[in-house]
Short mmCIF file of C-alpha atoms and ligand atoms in Angstrom, two decimals:
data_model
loop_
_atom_site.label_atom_id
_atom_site.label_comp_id
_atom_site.label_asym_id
_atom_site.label_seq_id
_atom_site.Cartn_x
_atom_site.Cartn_y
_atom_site.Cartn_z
CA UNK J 1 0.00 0.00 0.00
CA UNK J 2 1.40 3.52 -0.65
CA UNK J 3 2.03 5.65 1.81
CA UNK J 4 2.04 8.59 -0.75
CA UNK J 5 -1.31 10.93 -0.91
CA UNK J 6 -3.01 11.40 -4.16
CA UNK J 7 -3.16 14.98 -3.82
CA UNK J 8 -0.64 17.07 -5.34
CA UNK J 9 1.05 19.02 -3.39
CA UNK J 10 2.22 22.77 -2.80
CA UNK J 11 6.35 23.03 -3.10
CA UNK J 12 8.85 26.10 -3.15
CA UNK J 13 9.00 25.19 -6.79
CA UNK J 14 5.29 25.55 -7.51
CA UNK J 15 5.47 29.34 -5.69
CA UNK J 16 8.35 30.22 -7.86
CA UNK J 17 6.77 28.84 -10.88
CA UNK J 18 3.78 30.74 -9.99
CA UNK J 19 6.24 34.01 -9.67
CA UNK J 20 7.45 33.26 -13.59
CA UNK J 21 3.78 33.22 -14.58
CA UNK J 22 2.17 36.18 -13.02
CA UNK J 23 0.18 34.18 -10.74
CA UNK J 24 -0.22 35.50 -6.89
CA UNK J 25 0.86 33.37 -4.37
CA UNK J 26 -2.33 33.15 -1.39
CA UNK J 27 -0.65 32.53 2.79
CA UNK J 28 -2.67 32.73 5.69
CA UNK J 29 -1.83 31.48 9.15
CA UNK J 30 -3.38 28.93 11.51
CA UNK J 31 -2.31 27.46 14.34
CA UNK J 32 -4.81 24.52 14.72
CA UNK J 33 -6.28 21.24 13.19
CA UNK J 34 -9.53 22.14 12.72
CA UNK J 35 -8.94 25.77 11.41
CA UNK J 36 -5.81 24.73 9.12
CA UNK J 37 -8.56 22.15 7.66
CA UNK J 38 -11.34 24.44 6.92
CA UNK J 39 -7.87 26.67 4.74
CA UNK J 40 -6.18 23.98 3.11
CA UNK J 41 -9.50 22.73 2.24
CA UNK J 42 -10.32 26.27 0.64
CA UNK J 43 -7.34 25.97 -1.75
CA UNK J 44 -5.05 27.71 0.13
CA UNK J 45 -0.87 28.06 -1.37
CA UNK J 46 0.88 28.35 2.00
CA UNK J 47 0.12 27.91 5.41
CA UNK J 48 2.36 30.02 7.63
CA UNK J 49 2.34 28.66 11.54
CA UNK J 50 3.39 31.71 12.77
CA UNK J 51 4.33 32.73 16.00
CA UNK J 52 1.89 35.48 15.90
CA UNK J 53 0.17 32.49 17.48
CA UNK J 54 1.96 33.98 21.24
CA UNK J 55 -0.82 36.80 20.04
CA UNK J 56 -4.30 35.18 19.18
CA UNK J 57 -3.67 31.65 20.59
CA UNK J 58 -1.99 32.69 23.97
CA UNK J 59 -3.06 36.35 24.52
CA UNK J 60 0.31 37.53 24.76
CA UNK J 61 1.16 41.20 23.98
CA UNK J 62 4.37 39.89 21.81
CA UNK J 63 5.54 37.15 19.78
CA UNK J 64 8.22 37.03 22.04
CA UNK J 65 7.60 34.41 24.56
CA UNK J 66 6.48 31.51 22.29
CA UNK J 67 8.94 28.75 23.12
CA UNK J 68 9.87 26.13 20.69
CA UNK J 69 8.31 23.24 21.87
CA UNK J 70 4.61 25.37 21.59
CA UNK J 71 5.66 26.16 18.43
CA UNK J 72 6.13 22.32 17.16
CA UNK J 73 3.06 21.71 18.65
CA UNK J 74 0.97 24.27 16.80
CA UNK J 75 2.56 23.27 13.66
CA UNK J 76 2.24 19.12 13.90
CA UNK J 77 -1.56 19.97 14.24
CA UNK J 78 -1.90 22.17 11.17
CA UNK J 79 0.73 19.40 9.23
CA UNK J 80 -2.36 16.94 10.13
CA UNK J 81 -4.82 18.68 8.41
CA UNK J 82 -2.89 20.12 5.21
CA UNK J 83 -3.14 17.58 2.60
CA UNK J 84 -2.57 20.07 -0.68
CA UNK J 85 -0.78 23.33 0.94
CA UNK J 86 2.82 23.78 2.30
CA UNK J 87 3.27 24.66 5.81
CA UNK J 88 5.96 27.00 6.75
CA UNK J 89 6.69 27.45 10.55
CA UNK J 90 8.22 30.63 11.81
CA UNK J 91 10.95 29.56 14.23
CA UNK J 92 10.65 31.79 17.56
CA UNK J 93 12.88 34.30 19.08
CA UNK J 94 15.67 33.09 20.84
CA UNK J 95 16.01 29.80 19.12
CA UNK J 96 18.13 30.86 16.09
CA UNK J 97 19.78 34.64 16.95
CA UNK J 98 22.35 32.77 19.29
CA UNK J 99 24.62 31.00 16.49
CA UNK J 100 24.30 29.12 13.08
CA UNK J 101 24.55 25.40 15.04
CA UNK J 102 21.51 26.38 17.29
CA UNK J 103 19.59 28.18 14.29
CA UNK J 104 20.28 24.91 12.44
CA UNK J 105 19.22 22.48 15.26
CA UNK J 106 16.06 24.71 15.92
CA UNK J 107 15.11 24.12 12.54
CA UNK J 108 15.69 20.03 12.48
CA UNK J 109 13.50 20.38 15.50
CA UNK J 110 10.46 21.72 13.77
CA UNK J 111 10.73 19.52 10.86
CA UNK J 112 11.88 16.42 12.16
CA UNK J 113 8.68 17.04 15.12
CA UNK J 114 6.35 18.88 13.60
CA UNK J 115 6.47 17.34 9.67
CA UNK J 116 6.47 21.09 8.50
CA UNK J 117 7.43 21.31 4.64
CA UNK J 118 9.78 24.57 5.69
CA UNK J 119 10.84 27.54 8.23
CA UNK J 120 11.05 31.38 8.49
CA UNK J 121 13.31 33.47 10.28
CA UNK J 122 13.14 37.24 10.63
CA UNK J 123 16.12 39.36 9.51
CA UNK J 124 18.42 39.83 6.85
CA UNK J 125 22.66 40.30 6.66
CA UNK J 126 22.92 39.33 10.14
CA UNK J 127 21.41 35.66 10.01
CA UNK J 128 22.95 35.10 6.78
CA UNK J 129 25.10 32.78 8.29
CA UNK J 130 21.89 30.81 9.87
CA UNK J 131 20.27 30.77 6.90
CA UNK J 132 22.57 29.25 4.51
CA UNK J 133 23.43 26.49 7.32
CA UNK J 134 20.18 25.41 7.46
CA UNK J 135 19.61 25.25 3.64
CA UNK J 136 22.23 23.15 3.60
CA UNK J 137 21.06 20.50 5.81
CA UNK J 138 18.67 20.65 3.10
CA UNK J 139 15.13 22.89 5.39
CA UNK J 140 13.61 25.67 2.71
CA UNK J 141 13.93 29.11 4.40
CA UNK J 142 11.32 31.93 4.27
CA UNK J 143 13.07 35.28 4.73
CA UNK J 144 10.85 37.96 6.56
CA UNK J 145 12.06 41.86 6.22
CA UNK J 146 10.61 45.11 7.10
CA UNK J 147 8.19 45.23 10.28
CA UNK J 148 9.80 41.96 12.05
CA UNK J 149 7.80 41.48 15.36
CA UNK J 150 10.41 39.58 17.25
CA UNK J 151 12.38 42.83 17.49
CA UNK J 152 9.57 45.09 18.66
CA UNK J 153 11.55 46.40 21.61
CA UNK J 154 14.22 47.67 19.12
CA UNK J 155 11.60 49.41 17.04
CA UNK J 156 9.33 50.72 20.27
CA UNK J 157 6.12 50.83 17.72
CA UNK J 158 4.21 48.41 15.10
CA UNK J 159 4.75 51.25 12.46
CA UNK J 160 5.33 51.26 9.14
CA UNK J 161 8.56 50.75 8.39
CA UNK J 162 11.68 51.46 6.17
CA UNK J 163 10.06 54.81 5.47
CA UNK J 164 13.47 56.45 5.72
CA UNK J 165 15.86 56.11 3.62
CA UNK J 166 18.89 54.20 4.95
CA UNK J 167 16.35 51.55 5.90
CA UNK J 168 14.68 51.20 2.62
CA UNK J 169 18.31 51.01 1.52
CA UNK J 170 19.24 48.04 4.14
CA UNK J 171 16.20 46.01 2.85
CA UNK J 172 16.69 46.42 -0.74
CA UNK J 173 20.43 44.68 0.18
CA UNK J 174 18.78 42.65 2.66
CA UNK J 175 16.47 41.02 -0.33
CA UNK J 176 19.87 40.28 -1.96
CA UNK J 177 21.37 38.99 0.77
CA UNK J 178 18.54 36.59 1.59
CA UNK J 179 17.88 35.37 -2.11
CA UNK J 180 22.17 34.68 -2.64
CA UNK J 181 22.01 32.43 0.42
CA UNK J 182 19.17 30.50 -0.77
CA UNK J 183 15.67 31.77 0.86
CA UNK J 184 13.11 30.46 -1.47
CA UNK J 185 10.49 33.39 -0.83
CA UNK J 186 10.58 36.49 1.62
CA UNK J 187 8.00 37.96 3.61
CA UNK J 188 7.91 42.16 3.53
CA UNK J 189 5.90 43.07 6.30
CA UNK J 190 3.87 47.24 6.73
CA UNK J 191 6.22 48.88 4.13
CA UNK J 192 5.74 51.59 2.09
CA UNK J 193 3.99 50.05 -0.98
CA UNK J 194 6.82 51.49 -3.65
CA UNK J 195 9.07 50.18 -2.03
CA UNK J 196 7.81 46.78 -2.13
CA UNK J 197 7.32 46.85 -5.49
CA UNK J 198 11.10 47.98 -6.06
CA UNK J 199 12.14 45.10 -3.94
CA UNK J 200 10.02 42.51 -5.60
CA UNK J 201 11.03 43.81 -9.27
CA UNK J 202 14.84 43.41 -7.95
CA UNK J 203 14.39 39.73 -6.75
CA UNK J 204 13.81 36.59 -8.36
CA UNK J 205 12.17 34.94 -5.53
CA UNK J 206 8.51 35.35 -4.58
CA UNK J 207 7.62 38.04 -2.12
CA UNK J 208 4.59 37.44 0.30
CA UNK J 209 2.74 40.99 1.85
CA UNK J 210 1.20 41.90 4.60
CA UNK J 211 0.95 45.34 4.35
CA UNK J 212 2.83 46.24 1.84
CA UNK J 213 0.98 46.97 -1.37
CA UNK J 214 -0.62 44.90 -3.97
CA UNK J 215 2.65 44.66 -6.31
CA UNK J 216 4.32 41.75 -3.85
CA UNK J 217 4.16 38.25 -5.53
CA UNK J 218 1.99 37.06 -2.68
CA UNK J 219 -0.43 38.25 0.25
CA UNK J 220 -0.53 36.97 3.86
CA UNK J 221 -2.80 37.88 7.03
CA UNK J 222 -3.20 36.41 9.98
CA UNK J 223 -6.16 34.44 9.83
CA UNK J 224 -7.92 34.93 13.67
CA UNK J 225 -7.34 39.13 12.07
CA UNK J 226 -9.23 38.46 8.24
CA UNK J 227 -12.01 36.25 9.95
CA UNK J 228 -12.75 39.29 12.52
CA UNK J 229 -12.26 36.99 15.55
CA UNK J 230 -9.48 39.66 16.85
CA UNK J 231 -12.09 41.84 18.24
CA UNK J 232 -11.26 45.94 17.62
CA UNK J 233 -7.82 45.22 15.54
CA UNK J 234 -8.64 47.00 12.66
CA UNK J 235 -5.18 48.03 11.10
CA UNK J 236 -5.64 49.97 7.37
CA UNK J 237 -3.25 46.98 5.68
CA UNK J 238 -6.56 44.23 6.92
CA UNK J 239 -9.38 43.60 5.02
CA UNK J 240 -11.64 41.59 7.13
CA UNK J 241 -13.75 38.62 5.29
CA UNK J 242 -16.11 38.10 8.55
CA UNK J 243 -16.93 38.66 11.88
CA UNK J 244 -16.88 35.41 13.42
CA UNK J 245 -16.62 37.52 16.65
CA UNK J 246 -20.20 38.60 16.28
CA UNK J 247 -21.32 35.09 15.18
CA UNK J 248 -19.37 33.03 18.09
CA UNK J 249 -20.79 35.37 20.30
CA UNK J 250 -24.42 35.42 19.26
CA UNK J 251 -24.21 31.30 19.04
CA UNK J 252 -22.84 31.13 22.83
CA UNK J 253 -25.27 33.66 24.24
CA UNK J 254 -28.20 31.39 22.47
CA UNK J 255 -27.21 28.42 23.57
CA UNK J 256 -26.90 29.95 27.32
CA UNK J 257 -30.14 30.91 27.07
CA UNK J 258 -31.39 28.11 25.74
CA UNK J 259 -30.10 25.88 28.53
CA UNK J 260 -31.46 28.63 31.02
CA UNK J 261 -35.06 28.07 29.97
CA UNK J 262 -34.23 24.53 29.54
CA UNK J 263 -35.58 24.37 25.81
CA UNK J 264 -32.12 22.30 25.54
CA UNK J 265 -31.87 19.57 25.07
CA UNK J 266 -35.55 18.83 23.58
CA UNK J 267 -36.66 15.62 23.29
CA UNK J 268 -34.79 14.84 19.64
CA UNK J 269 -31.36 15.62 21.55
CA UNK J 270 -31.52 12.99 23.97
CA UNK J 271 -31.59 9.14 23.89
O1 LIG G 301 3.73 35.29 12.75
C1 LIG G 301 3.08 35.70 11.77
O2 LIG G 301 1.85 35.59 11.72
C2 LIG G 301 3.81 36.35 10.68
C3 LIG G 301 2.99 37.00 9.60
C4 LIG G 301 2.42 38.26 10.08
C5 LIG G 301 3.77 37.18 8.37
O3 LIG G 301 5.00 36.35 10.65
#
């Protein structure tokens, strides 16, 4: 019996295929089985298990205390579920900023535990090194430039960034940096969205947005953010699909009152 699944699946190769052809690239996160199901199902390209999940899964105020260990956890689940998309897992602060060896042996980790298809680190010149060690051991790294959320104490705001010019300058060498040591995409996170466009016409990797204009190769949100689950987060970059906030809500409050009046269970609902 083979142990191979029919479906075909998602691969750095299809993305930059779909790069050469004009054809956007579609990311979204989620940390779970059941919601990674419900996106892969949709047709999804990329699942991104991002650590954002220290935001909307643990109610953290910073990506910065995921630990490793939650982080292969979140992304085995979503690895069950995804039969079609790839599933890229962002590897958390403090697992890969210490040296190359320890990048490289955070990123076994994840894909030796988790079954992820590849990782992402944030950062460009400085974990060069990191980067190409890992790609050797043969993991696919996703670069991630402009706002990077693991350094928000550096930056002191979730602004736009590289607004200036000596940092629009650093991440137009950054992009160069990441593609010569062998990142197979890069995230550009709340840039101006010229300058996106500059540094995806200078690359020949896909780029994958999140604020940062419509002329990236790609898009990502976070998903709890695009469903409207993330109550009052309403940044200009999001377009929000739903509000599952209002629905969960609404659902929870009937069924209270429905088991306050005792109308359930009814008679149908019970054995
Ligand atoms: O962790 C995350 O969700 C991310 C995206 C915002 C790109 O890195």
């Amino acid at each position: 019996m083979s142990v191979h699944s029919q479906i075909k699946r998602i691969t750095t190769n299809t993305l930059h295929e779909m790069k050469s052809r004009g054809e956007k690239i579609s990311m979204l996160t989620a940390y779970d089985y059941s919601m990674a199901k419900v996106v892969d199902e949709a047709g999804i390209d990329v699942i991104l298990v991002g650590d954002s999940a220290s935001n909307v899964m643990a109610g953290h105020e910073t990506t910065l205390p995921i630990t490793l260990d939650q982080m292969i956890y979140h992304a085995a689940s979503v690895v069950r579920a995804a039969s079609r998309c790839l599933v890229v897992v962002d590897l958390p602060f403090g697992t890969y900023q210490g040296n190359s060896k320890e990048a490289l042996h955070s990123a076994i980790r994840i894909m030796k535990e988790s079954g992820a298809h590849a990782v992402k680190l944030e950062g460009g010149e400085e974990i060069k090194e990191s980067v190409e060690r890992i790609i050797t051991a043969g993991i696919p790294v996703m670069g991630h430039l402009g706002l990077t959320p693991q350094s928000i104490h550096k930056f002191g705001t979730y602004t736009v960034r590289a607004k200036e010019e000596a940092e629009a300058y650093k991440l137009m060498k950054d992009i160069q940096v990441l593609q010569e040591s062998g990142c197979f995409a890069v995230v550009l996170e709340k840039i101006p969205a010229s300058l996106a466009a500059q540094a995806t016409e200078s690359v020949k990797i896909p780029t994958i947005g999140i604020g940062a204009g419509n002329a990236c190769d790609g898009q990502v949100l976070v998903i709890h953010d695009m469903l409207g689950l993330n109550k009052g987060f309403k940044p200009r970059f999001l377009r929000q699909y739903a509000n599952l906030y209002e629905v969960m809500n609404g659902a929870v409050k009937a069924y209270i009152s429905d088991v306050k009046s005792n109308d359930f269970p009814n008679e149908k609902e019970q054995y």
